[in-house]
Coordinates of C-alpha atoms and ligand atoms in Angstrom, one line a residue:
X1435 CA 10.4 29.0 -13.7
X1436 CA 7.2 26.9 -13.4
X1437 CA 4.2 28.0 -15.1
X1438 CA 1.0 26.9 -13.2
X1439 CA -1.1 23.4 -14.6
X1440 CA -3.9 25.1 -14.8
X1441 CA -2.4 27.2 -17.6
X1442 CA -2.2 24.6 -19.4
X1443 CA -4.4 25.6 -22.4
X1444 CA -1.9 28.4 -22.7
X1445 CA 0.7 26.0 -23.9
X1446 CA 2.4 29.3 -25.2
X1447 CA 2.7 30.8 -22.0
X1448 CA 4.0 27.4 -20.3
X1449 CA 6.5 26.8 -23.3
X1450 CA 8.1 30.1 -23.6
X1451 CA 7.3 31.5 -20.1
X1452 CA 9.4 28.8 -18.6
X1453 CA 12.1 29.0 -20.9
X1454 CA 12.2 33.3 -19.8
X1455 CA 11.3 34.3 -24.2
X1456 CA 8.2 35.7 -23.0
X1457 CA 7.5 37.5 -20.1
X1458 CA 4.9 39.9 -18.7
X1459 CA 6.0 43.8 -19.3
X1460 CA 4.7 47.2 -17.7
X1461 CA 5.8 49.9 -19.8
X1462 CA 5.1 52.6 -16.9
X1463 CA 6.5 55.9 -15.9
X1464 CA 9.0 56.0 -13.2
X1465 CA 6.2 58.2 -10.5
X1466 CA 3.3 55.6 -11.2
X1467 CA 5.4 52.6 -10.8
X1468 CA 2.9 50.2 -8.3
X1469 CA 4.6 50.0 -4.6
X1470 CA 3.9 46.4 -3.6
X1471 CA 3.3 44.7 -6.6
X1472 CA 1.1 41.4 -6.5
X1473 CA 0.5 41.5 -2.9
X1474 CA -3.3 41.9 -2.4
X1475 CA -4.4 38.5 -4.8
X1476 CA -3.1 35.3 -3.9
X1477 CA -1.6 34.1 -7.2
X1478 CA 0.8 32.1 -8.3
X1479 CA 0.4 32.7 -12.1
X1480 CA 3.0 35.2 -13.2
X1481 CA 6.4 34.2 -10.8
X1482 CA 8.7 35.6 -13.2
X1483 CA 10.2 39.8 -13.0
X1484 CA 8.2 41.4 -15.3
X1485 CA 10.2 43.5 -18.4
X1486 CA 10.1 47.2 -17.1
X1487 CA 10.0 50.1 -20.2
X1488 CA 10.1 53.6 -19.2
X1489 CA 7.8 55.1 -21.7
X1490 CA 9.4 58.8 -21.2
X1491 CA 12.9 57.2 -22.5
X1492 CA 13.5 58.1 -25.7
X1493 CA 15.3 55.1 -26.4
X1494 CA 12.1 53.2 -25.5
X1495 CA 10.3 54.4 -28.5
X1496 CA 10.3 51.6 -30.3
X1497 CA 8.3 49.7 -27.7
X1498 CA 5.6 52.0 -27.8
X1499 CA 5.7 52.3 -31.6
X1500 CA 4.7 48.2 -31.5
X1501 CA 2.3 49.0 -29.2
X1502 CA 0.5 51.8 -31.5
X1503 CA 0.6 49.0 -34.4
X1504 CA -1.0 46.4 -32.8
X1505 CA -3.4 48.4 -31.3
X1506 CA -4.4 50.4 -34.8
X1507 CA -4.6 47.5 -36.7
X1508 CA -6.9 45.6 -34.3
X1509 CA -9.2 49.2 -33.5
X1510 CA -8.9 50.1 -37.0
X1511 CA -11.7 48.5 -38.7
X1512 CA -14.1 50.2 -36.2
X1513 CA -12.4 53.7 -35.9
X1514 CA -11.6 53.0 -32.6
X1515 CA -7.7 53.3 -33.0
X1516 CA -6.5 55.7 -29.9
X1517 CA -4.7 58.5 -30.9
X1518 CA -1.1 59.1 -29.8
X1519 CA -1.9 62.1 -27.7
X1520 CA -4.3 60.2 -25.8
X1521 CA -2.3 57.5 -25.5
X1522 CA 0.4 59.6 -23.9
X1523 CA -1.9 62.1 -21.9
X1524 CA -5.0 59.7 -21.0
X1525 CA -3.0 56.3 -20.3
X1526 CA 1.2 56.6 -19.8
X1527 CA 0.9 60.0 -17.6
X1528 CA -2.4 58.8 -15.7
X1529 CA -1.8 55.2 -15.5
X1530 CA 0.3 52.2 -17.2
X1531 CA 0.3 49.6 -19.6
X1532 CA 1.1 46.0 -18.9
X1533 CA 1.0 43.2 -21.2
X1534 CA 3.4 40.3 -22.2
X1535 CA 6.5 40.7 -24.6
X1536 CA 8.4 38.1 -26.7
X1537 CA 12.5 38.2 -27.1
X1538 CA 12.5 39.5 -30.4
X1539 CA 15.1 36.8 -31.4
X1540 CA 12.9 34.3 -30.7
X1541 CA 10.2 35.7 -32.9
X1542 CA 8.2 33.0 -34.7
X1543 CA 7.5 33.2 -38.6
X1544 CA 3.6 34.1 -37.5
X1545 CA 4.4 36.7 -35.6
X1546 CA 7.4 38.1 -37.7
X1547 CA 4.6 38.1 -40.2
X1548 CA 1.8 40.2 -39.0
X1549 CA 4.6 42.6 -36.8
X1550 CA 6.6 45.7 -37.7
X1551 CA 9.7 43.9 -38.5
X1552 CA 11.6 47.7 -39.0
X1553 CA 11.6 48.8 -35.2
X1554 CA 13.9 46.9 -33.6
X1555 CA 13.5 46.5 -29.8
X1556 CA 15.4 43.7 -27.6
X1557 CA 11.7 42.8 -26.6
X1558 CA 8.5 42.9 -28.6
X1559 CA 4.9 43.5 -27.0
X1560 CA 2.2 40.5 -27.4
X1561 CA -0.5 42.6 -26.3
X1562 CA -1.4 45.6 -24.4
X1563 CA -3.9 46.5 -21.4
X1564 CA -3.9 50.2 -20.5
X1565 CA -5.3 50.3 -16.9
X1566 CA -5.9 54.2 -15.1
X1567 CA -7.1 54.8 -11.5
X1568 CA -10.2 56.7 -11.4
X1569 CA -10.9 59.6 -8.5
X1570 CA -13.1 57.4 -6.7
X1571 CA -11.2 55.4 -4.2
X1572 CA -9.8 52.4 -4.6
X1573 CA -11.3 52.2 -8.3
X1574 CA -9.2 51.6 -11.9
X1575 CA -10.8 51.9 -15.4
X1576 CA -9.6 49.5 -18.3
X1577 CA -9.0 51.9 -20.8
X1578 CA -8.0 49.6 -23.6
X1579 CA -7.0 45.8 -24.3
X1580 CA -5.6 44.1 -27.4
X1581 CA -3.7 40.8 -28.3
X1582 CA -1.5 40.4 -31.5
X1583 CA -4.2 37.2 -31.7
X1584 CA -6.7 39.3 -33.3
X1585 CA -4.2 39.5 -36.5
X1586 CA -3.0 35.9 -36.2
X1587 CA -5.0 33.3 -38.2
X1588 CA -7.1 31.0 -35.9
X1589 CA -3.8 28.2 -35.9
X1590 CA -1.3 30.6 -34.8
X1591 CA -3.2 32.2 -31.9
X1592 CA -1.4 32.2 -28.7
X1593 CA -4.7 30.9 -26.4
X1594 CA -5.3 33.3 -23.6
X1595 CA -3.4 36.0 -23.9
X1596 CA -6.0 38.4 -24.0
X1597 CA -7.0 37.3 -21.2
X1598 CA -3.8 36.6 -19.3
X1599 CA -3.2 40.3 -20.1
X1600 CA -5.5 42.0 -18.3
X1601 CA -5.0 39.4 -15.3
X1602 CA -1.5 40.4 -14.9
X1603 CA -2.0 43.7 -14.7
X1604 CA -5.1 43.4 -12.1
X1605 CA -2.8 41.4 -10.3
X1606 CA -0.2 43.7 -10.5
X1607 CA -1.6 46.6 -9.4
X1608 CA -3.4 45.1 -6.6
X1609 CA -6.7 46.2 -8.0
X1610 CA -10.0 45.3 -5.9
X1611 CA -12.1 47.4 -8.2
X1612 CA -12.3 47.5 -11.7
X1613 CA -14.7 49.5 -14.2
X1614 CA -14.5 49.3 -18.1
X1615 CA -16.1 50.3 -20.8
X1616 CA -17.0 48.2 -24.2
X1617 CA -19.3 47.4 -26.7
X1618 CA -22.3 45.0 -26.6
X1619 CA -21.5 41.9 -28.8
X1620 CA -17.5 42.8 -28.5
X1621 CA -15.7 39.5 -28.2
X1622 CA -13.9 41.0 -25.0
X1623 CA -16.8 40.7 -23.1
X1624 CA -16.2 37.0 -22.7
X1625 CA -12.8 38.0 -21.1
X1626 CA -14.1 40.8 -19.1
X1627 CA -17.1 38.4 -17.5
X1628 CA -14.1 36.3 -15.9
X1629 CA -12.2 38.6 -13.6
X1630 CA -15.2 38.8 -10.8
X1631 CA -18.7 39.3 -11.0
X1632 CA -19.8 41.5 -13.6
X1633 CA -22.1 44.7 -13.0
X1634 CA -24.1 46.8 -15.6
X1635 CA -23.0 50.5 -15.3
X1636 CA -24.6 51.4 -18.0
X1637 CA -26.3 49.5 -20.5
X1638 CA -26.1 52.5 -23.2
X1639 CA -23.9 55.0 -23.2
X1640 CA -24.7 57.9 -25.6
X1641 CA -22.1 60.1 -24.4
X1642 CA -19.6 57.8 -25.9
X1643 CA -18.9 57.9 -29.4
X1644 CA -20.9 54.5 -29.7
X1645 CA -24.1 54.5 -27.6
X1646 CA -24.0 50.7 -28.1
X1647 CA -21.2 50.5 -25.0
X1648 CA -21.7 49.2 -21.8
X1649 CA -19.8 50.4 -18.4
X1650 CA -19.2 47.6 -16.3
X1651 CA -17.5 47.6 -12.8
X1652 CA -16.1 44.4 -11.4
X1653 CA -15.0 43.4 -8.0
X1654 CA -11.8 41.6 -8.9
X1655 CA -12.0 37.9 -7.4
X1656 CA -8.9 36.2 -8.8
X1657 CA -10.2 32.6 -7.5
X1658 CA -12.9 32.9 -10.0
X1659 CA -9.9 33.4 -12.9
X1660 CA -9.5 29.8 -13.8
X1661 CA -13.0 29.4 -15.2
X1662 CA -11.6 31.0 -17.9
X1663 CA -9.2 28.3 -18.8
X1664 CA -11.5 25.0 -17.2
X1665 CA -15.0 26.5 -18.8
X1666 CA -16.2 24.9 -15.0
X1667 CA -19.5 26.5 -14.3
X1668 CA -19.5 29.2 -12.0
X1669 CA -21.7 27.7 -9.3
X1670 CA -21.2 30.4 -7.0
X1671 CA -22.5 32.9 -9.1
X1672 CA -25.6 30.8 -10.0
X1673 CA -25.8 30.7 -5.7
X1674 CA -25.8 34.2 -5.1
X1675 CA -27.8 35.5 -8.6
X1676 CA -31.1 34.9 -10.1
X1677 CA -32.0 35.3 -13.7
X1678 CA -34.5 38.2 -14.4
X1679 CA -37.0 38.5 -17.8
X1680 CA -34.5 41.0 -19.0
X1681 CA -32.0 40.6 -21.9
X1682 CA -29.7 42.8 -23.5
X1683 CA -30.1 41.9 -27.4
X1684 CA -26.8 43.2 -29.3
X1685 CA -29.0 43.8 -32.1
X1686 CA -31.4 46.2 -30.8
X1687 CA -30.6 49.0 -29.4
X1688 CA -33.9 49.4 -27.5
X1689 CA -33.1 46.8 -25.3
X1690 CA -30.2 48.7 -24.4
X1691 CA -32.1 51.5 -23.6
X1692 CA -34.9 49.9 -21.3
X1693 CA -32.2 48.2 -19.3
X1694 CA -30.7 51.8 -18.8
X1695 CA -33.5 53.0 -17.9
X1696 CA -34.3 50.8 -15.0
X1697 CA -30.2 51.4 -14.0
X1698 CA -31.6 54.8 -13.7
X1699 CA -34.2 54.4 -12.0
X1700 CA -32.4 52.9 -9.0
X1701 CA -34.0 49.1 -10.1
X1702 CA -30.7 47.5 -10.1
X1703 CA -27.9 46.5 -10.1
X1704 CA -27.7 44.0 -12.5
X1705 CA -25.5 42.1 -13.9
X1706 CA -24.3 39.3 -16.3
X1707 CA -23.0 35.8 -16.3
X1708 CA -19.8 34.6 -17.6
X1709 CA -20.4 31.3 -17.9
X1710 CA -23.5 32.0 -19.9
X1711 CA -21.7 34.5 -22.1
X1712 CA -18.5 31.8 -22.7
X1713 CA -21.5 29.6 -24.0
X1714 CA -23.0 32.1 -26.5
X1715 CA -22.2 33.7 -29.7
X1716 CA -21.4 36.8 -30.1
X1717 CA -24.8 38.3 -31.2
X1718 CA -26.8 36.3 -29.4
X1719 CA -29.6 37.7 -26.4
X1720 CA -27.9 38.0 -22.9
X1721 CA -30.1 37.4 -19.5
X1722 CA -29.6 39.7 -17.1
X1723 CA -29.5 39.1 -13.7
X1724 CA -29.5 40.1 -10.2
X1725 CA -28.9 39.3 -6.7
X1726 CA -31.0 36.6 -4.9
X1727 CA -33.6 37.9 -2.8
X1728 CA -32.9 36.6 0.5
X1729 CA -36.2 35.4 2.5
Ligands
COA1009 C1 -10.7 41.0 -27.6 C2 -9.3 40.5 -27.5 C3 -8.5 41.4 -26.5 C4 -9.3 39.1 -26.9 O1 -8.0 38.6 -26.7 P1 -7.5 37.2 -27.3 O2 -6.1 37.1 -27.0 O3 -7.9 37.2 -28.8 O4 -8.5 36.2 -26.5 P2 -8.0 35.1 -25.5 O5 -7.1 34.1 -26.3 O6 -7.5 35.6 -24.3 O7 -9.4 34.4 -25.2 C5 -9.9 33.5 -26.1 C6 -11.4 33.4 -25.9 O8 -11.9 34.7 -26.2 C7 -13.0 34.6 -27.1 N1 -12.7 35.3 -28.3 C8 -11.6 36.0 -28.7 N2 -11.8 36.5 -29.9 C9 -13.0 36.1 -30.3 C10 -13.8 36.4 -31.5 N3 -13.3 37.2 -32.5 N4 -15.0 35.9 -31.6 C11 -15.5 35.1 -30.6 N5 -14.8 34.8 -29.5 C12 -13.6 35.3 -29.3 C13 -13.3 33.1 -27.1 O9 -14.2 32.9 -26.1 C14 -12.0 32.4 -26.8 O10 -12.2 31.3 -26.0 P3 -13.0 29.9 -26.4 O11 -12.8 29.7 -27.8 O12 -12.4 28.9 -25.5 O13 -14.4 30.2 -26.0 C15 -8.5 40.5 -28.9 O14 -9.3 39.7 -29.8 C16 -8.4 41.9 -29.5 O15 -7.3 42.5 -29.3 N6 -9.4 42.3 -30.3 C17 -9.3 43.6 -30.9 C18 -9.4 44.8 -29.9 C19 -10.6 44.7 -29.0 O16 -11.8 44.5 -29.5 N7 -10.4 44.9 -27.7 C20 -11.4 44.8 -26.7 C21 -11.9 46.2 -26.3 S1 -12.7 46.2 -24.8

Protein backbone atom coordinates (compact mmCIF):
# COMPACT_ATOMS: atom_id res chain seq x y z
CA UNK A 1 0.00 0.00 0.00
CA UNK A 2 1.80 3.23 -1.15
CA UNK A 3 1.23 6.27 0.57
CA UNK A 4 1.62 9.40 -1.78
CA UNK A 5 5.32 11.53 -1.71
CA UNK A 6 3.69 14.38 -1.14
CA UNK A 7 2.63 13.07 2.28
CA UNK A 8 5.67 12.94 3.19
CA UNK A 9 5.57 15.34 6.22
CA UNK A 10 3.17 12.91 7.56
CA UNK A 11 5.82 10.41 8.12
CA UNK A 12 3.21 8.75 10.42
CA UNK A 13 0.74 8.25 7.89
CA UNK A 14 3.47 6.85 5.33
CA UNK A 15 5.10 4.53 8.10
CA UNK A 16 2.08 2.91 9.50
CA UNK A 17 -0.40 3.53 6.66
CA UNK A 18 1.75 1.35 4.49
CA UNK A 19 2.31 -1.22 6.87
CA UNK A 20 -2.09 -1.47 7.25
CA UNK A 21 -1.65 -0.21 11.64
CA UNK A 22 -3.48 2.76 10.76
CA UNK A 23 -6.12 3.20 8.51
CA UNK A 24 -8.89 5.75 7.89
CA UNK A 25 -12.35 4.68 9.71
CA UNK A 26 -16.16 5.82 9.19
CA UNK A 27 -17.95 4.88 12.10
CA UNK A 28 -21.44 5.37 10.21
CA UNK A 29 -24.88 3.87 10.33
CA UNK A 30 -25.78 1.20 8.02
CA UNK A 31 -28.84 3.77 5.99
CA UNK A 32 -26.20 6.69 5.64
CA UNK A 33 -23.37 4.61 4.46
CA UNK A 34 -22.02 6.96 1.13
CA UNK A 35 -22.94 5.10 -2.28
CA UNK A 36 -19.83 5.69 -4.41
CA UNK A 37 -17.36 6.52 -2.17
CA UNK A 38 -14.24 8.69 -3.47
CA UNK A 39 -15.57 9.07 -6.84
CA UNK A 40 -16.14 12.85 -7.42
CA UNK A 41 -12.19 14.16 -6.34
CA UNK A 42 -9.46 12.84 -8.06
CA UNK A 43 -7.24 11.49 -5.23
CA UNK A 44 -4.86 9.18 -4.74
CA UNK A 45 -4.25 9.88 -1.00
CA UNK A 46 -6.20 7.28 1.01
CA UNK A 47 -5.90 3.80 -1.35
CA UNK A 48 -6.43 1.58 1.48
CA UNK A 49 -10.42 0.07 2.70
CA UNK A 50 -11.32 2.22 5.33
CA UNK A 51 -12.24 0.42 9.00
CA UNK A 52 -16.17 0.35 8.96
CA UNK A 53 -17.91 0.63 12.80
CA UNK A 54 -21.51 0.52 12.97
CA UNK A 55 -22.26 2.98 15.73
CA UNK A 56 -25.91 1.25 16.46
CA UNK A 57 -23.86 -2.09 17.38
CA UNK A 58 -23.63 -2.49 20.80
CA UNK A 59 -20.54 -4.22 20.60
CA UNK A 60 -19.10 -1.07 18.95
CA UNK A 61 -19.35 0.93 22.00
CA UNK A 62 -16.16 1.01 22.83
CA UNK A 63 -15.15 2.85 19.68
CA UNK A 64 -17.37 5.60 20.36
CA UNK A 65 -16.51 5.65 24.00
CA UNK A 66 -12.71 6.68 22.63
CA UNK A 67 -14.29 8.99 20.49
CA UNK A 68 -16.20 10.83 23.45
CA UNK A 69 -12.62 11.01 25.27
CA UNK A 70 -10.74 12.53 22.85
CA UNK A 71 -13.17 14.79 21.97
CA UNK A 72 -14.01 15.97 25.86
CA UNK A 73 -10.59 16.35 26.67
CA UNK A 74 -9.66 18.49 23.68
CA UNK A 75 -13.37 20.68 23.95
CA UNK A 76 -13.07 20.61 27.60
CA UNK A 77 -11.14 23.58 28.53
CA UNK A 78 -13.54 25.77 26.55
CA UNK A 79 -16.91 24.02 27.49
CA UNK A 80 -17.32 22.99 24.13
CA UNK A 81 -17.41 19.11 24.88
CA UNK A 82 -20.56 17.69 22.78
CA UNK A 83 -22.94 16.03 24.71
CA UNK A 84 -23.73 12.31 24.06
CA UNK A 85 -27.25 12.98 23.01
CA UNK A 86 -26.09 15.19 20.43
CA UNK A 87 -23.59 13.20 19.48
CA UNK A 88 -26.00 10.47 18.75
CA UNK A 89 -29.11 12.62 17.59
CA UNK A 90 -27.22 15.61 15.74
CA UNK A 91 -24.17 13.57 14.10
CA UNK A 92 -24.43 9.39 13.97
CA UNK A 93 -28.36 9.57 12.96
CA UNK A 94 -27.95 12.73 10.59
CA UNK A 95 -24.59 12.15 9.28
CA UNK A 96 -21.15 10.19 10.10
CA UNK A 97 -17.89 10.31 11.55
CA UNK A 98 -14.67 9.54 9.68
CA UNK A 99 -11.30 9.73 10.99
CA UNK A 100 -8.16 7.46 11.20
CA UNK A 101 -7.72 4.51 13.77
CA UNK A 102 -4.56 2.74 15.05
CA UNK A 103 -4.35 -1.24 15.72
CA UNK A 104 -4.54 -1.07 19.21
CA UNK A 105 -1.66 -3.55 19.43
CA UNK A 106 0.50 -1.40 17.90
CA UNK A 107 -0.25 1.43 20.19
CA UNK A 108 2.80 3.57 20.93
CA UNK A 109 3.88 4.53 24.63
CA UNK A 110 2.56 8.27 23.69
CA UNK A 111 -0.44 7.37 22.74
CA UNK A 112 -1.04 4.51 25.38
CA UNK A 113 -0.34 7.42 27.56
CA UNK A 114 -2.82 10.16 26.95
CA UNK A 115 -5.68 7.20 25.81
CA UNK A 116 -8.28 5.27 27.70
CA UNK A 117 -6.26 2.21 28.14
CA UNK A 118 -9.66 0.37 29.93
CA UNK A 119 -11.83 0.07 26.68
CA UNK A 120 -10.53 -2.36 24.69
CA UNK A 121 -11.38 -2.15 20.95
CA UNK A 122 -9.34 -4.16 18.11
CA UNK A 123 -8.92 -0.57 16.65
CA UNK A 124 -8.48 2.76 18.36
CA UNK A 125 -9.67 6.26 16.84
CA UNK A 126 -6.79 8.95 16.06
CA UNK A 127 -9.14 11.62 15.60
CA UNK A 128 -12.65 12.34 14.66
CA UNK A 129 -14.52 14.67 11.96
CA UNK A 130 -18.30 14.60 12.27
CA UNK A 131 -19.64 15.73 8.82
CA UNK A 132 -23.83 16.17 8.37
CA UNK A 133 -25.66 17.11 5.06
CA UNK A 134 -27.56 20.18 5.37
CA UNK A 135 -31.16 20.71 3.56
CA UNK A 136 -29.73 22.78 0.99
CA UNK A 137 -28.64 20.72 -1.89
CA UNK A 138 -25.57 19.43 -2.38
CA UNK A 139 -24.32 21.13 0.94
CA UNK A 140 -22.54 19.30 4.27
CA UNK A 141 -21.70 21.12 7.57
CA UNK A 142 -18.53 20.13 9.62
CA UNK A 143 -19.97 19.68 12.83
CA UNK A 144 -16.83 18.88 14.79
CA UNK A 145 -12.99 17.96 14.29
CA UNK A 146 -10.35 16.80 16.75
CA UNK A 147 -6.91 14.95 16.65
CA UNK A 148 -5.45 12.99 19.71
CA UNK A 149 -2.38 15.73 18.73
CA UNK A 150 -3.98 18.23 20.72
CA UNK A 151 -3.14 16.01 23.97
CA UNK A 152 0.26 14.83 22.67
CA UNK A 153 3.31 16.96 23.58
CA UNK A 154 4.67 18.93 20.52
CA UNK A 155 7.44 15.59 19.82
CA UNK A 156 4.90 13.03 19.70
CA UNK A 157 2.40 14.73 17.34
CA UNK A 158 1.42 12.75 14.45
CA UNK A 159 1.85 15.90 11.65
CA UNK A 160 -1.34 16.28 9.72
CA UNK A 161 -3.77 14.41 11.06
CA UNK A 162 -6.08 16.95 11.73
CA UNK A 163 -5.92 17.85 8.66
CA UNK A 164 -5.79 14.48 6.85
CA UNK A 165 -9.01 13.89 8.75
CA UNK A 166 -11.28 16.08 7.55
CA UNK A 167 -9.75 15.45 3.89
CA UNK A 168 -10.75 11.88 3.97
CA UNK A 169 -13.95 12.30 4.82
CA UNK A 170 -14.57 15.23 2.08
CA UNK A 171 -13.16 12.82 -0.12
CA UNK A 172 -15.21 10.23 0.93
CA UNK A 173 -18.33 11.61 0.75
CA UNK A 174 -17.83 13.19 -2.45
CA UNK A 175 -18.51 16.60 -0.97
CA UNK A 176 -18.49 19.70 -3.41
CA UNK A 177 -19.80 21.95 -0.69
CA UNK A 178 -18.79 22.39 2.63
CA UNK A 179 -19.97 24.91 5.48
CA UNK A 180 -18.51 24.98 9.14
CA UNK A 181 -18.65 26.80 11.94
CA UNK A 182 -15.56 27.92 14.39
CA UNK A 183 -14.10 30.39 16.35
CA UNK A 184 -11.97 33.39 15.29
CA UNK A 185 -8.31 32.70 16.45
CA UNK A 186 -9.10 28.75 16.65
CA UNK A 187 -6.05 26.90 15.49
CA UNK A 188 -8.40 24.94 13.00
CA UNK A 189 -8.81 27.69 10.93
CA UNK A 190 -5.45 27.10 9.49
CA UNK A 191 -6.83 23.55 8.44
CA UNK A 192 -10.12 24.68 7.39
CA UNK A 193 -8.42 27.64 4.94
CA UNK A 194 -6.89 24.58 2.92
CA UNK A 195 -9.72 22.48 1.60
CA UNK A 196 -10.86 25.34 -1.21
CA UNK A 197 -11.39 28.75 -1.09
CA UNK A 198 -12.74 30.02 2.05
CA UNK A 199 -15.99 32.24 2.33
CA UNK A 200 -17.20 34.39 5.37
CA UNK A 201 -20.82 33.33 6.31
CA UNK A 202 -20.78 35.03 9.04
CA UNK A 203 -18.20 36.91 10.77
CA UNK A 204 -20.27 36.90 14.28
CA UNK A 205 -22.52 34.70 15.20
CA UNK A 206 -24.54 35.60 18.35
CA UNK A 207 -26.97 32.91 18.09
CA UNK A 208 -24.20 30.54 18.88
CA UNK A 209 -23.18 30.08 22.31
CA UNK A 210 -19.92 32.13 21.36
CA UNK A 211 -20.64 35.18 19.20
CA UNK A 212 -16.92 35.11 18.43
CA UNK A 213 -17.61 32.07 15.57
CA UNK A 214 -17.42 32.44 12.17
CA UNK A 215 -19.54 30.32 9.45
CA UNK A 216 -17.62 29.59 6.56
CA UNK A 217 -18.66 27.66 3.35
CA UNK A 218 -16.07 26.17 1.09
CA UNK A 219 -16.12 24.86 -2.40
CA UNK A 220 -14.01 21.72 -1.85
CA UNK A 221 -11.06 21.91 -4.55
CA UNK A 222 -8.88 18.91 -3.58
CA UNK A 223 -5.91 20.10 -5.99
CA UNK A 224 -5.44 23.01 -3.70
CA UNK A 225 -4.95 20.22 -0.60
CA UNK A 226 -1.22 19.88 -0.89
CA UNK A 227 -0.55 23.41 0.11
CA UNK A 228 -1.11 22.21 3.21
CA UNK A 229 1.78 19.94 3.36
CA UNK A 230 4.38 22.11 0.71
CA UNK A 231 3.34 25.74 2.45
CA UNK A 232 3.64 26.66 -1.69
CA UNK A 233 1.79 29.95 -2.04
CA UNK A 234 -1.51 29.76 -3.37
CA UNK A 235 -1.04 31.72 -6.48
CA UNK A 236 -4.31 31.09 -7.79
CA UNK A 237 -6.00 32.48 -5.13
CA UNK A 238 -3.90 35.66 -5.14
CA UNK A 239 -5.07 35.64 -9.20
CA UNK A 240 -8.59 35.52 -8.65
CA UNK A 241 -8.81 37.71 -5.03
CA UNK A 242 -7.89 41.16 -4.06
CA UNK A 243 -7.09 42.28 -0.53
CA UNK A 244 -9.69 44.78 0.84
CA UNK A 245 -9.00 47.45 4.01
CA UNK A 246 -10.93 45.05 6.13
CA UNK A 247 -9.53 42.82 8.90
CA UNK A 248 -11.01 40.53 11.24
CA UNK A 249 -8.97 41.27 14.63
CA UNK A 250 -9.45 38.00 17.05
CA UNK A 251 -9.20 40.45 19.69
CA UNK A 252 -11.99 42.71 19.14
CA UNK A 253 -15.08 41.78 18.69
CA UNK A 254 -16.18 44.93 16.90
CA UNK A 255 -14.32 44.06 14.00
CA UNK A 256 -16.38 41.03 13.91
CA UNK A 257 -19.34 42.91 13.94
CA UNK A 258 -18.62 45.55 11.13
CA UNK A 259 -17.59 42.75 8.89
CA UNK A 260 -21.08 41.19 9.62
CA UNK A 261 -22.63 43.92 8.92
CA UNK A 262 -21.44 44.55 5.48
CA UNK A 263 -22.23 40.39 4.92
CA UNK A 264 -25.58 41.74 5.66
CA UNK A 265 -25.78 44.17 3.75
CA UNK A 266 -25.32 42.23 0.60
CA UNK A 267 -21.41 43.89 0.29
CA UNK A 268 -19.77 40.64 0.04
CA UNK A 269 -18.77 37.85 -0.17
CA UNK A 270 -15.63 37.86 1.34
CA UNK A 271 -13.30 35.74 2.14
CA UNK A 272 -9.87 34.72 3.66
CA UNK A 273 -6.49 33.41 2.54
CA UNK A 274 -4.84 30.32 3.67
CA UNK A 275 -1.64 30.96 2.83
CA UNK A 276 -1.80 34.19 4.74
CA UNK A 277 -3.40 32.58 7.75
CA UNK A 278 -0.54 29.40 7.60
CA UNK A 279 1.86 32.52 7.98
CA UNK A 280 0.26 34.16 11.08
CA UNK A 281 -0.22 33.57 14.60
CA UNK A 282 -3.07 32.76 16.09
CA UNK A 283 -4.25 36.18 17.36
CA UNK A 284 -2.88 38.09 14.92
CA UNK A 285 -5.29 40.65 12.40
CA UNK A 286 -6.68 38.72 9.25
CA UNK A 287 -7.21 40.73 5.67
CA UNK A 288 -10.17 40.11 4.22
CA UNK A 289 -10.66 39.75 0.77
CA UNK A 290 -12.70 39.52 -2.17
CA UNK A 291 -13.00 38.74 -5.70
CA UNK A 292 -11.11 40.65 -8.37
CA UNK A 293 -13.07 43.16 -10.16
CA UNK A 294 -12.84 42.20 -13.65
CA UNK A 295 -12.46 45.44 -16.08
C1 LIG B 1 -7.49 21.89 15.67
C2 LIG B 1 -7.03 20.44 15.50
C3 LIG B 1 -8.18 19.62 14.90
C4 LIG B 1 -5.85 20.44 14.52
O1 LIG B 1 -5.46 19.13 14.27
P1 LIG B 1 -3.93 18.71 14.42
O2 LIG B 1 -3.85 17.27 14.08
O3 LIG B 1 -3.43 19.18 15.71
O4 LIG B 1 -3.25 19.62 13.28
P2 LIG B 1 -2.47 19.08 11.99
O5 LIG B 1 -1.30 18.28 12.43
O6 LIG B 1 -3.40 18.51 11.01
O7 LIG B 1 -1.95 20.44 11.38
C5 LIG B 1 -0.81 21.04 11.90
C6 LIG B 1 -0.89 22.49 11.59
O8 LIG B 1 -2.00 23.02 12.31
C7 LIG B 1 -1.68 24.19 12.98
N1 LIG B 1 -1.92 24.01 14.41
C8 LIG B 1 -2.47 22.92 15.02
N2 LIG B 1 -2.59 23.16 16.32
C9 LIG B 1 -2.11 24.40 16.54
C10 LIG B 1 -2.01 25.21 17.69
N3 LIG B 1 -2.41 24.79 18.89
N4 LIG B 1 -1.50 26.45 17.54
C11 LIG B 1 -1.10 26.91 16.34
N5 LIG B 1 -1.18 26.17 15.21
C12 LIG B 1 -1.69 24.94 15.33
C13 LIG B 1 -0.27 24.50 12.58
O9 LIG B 1 -0.42 25.36 11.44
C14 LIG B 1 0.33 23.21 12.08
O10 LIG B 1 1.14 23.33 10.95
P3 LIG B 1 2.52 24.18 10.86
O11 LIG B 1 3.17 24.03 12.18
O12 LIG B 1 3.24 23.52 9.76
O13 LIG B 1 2.09 25.58 10.53
C15 LIG B 1 -6.56 19.81 16.84
O14 LIG B 1 -5.53 20.60 17.39
C16 LIG B 1 -7.66 19.67 17.89
O15 LIG B 1 -8.26 18.63 17.98
N6 LIG B 1 -7.90 20.73 18.69
C17 LIG B 1 -8.91 20.71 19.72
C18 LIG B 1 -10.31 20.74 19.14
C19 LIG B 1 -10.54 21.89 18.18
O16 LIG B 1 -10.24 23.04 18.47
N7 LIG B 1 -11.12 21.55 17.01
C20 LIG B 1 -11.46 22.48 15.96
C21 LIG B 1 -12.85 22.93 16.05
S1 LIG B 1 -13.40 23.67 14.54
Amino acid sequence: MKIPEILKKADWYQKWGESGDIRPYVYVRPDNKIQNPGSLHRLDWFPMAPICKNPLDTAELNFAEQIYDIEGRAFGPANMAMPRWVFYDCAIIPGFVAGFAMKTEKLPPALKKVLRSDLYCDWTPLSLFIIIPTMAEGQWVAHNLCAVNSLLPSEDRFYGLGFLSKAFGLWYANVESCLGMTQWGSPALKLHTHYGNLEVVTAYTPVHSHAKTITYRVAVNTAAWEKFFTREQDSEFQKQYAPTSLIIDPKSEQSMKDLHARIQKGEGPFYLSATEIGEKNLMDALTIYQPQRVS
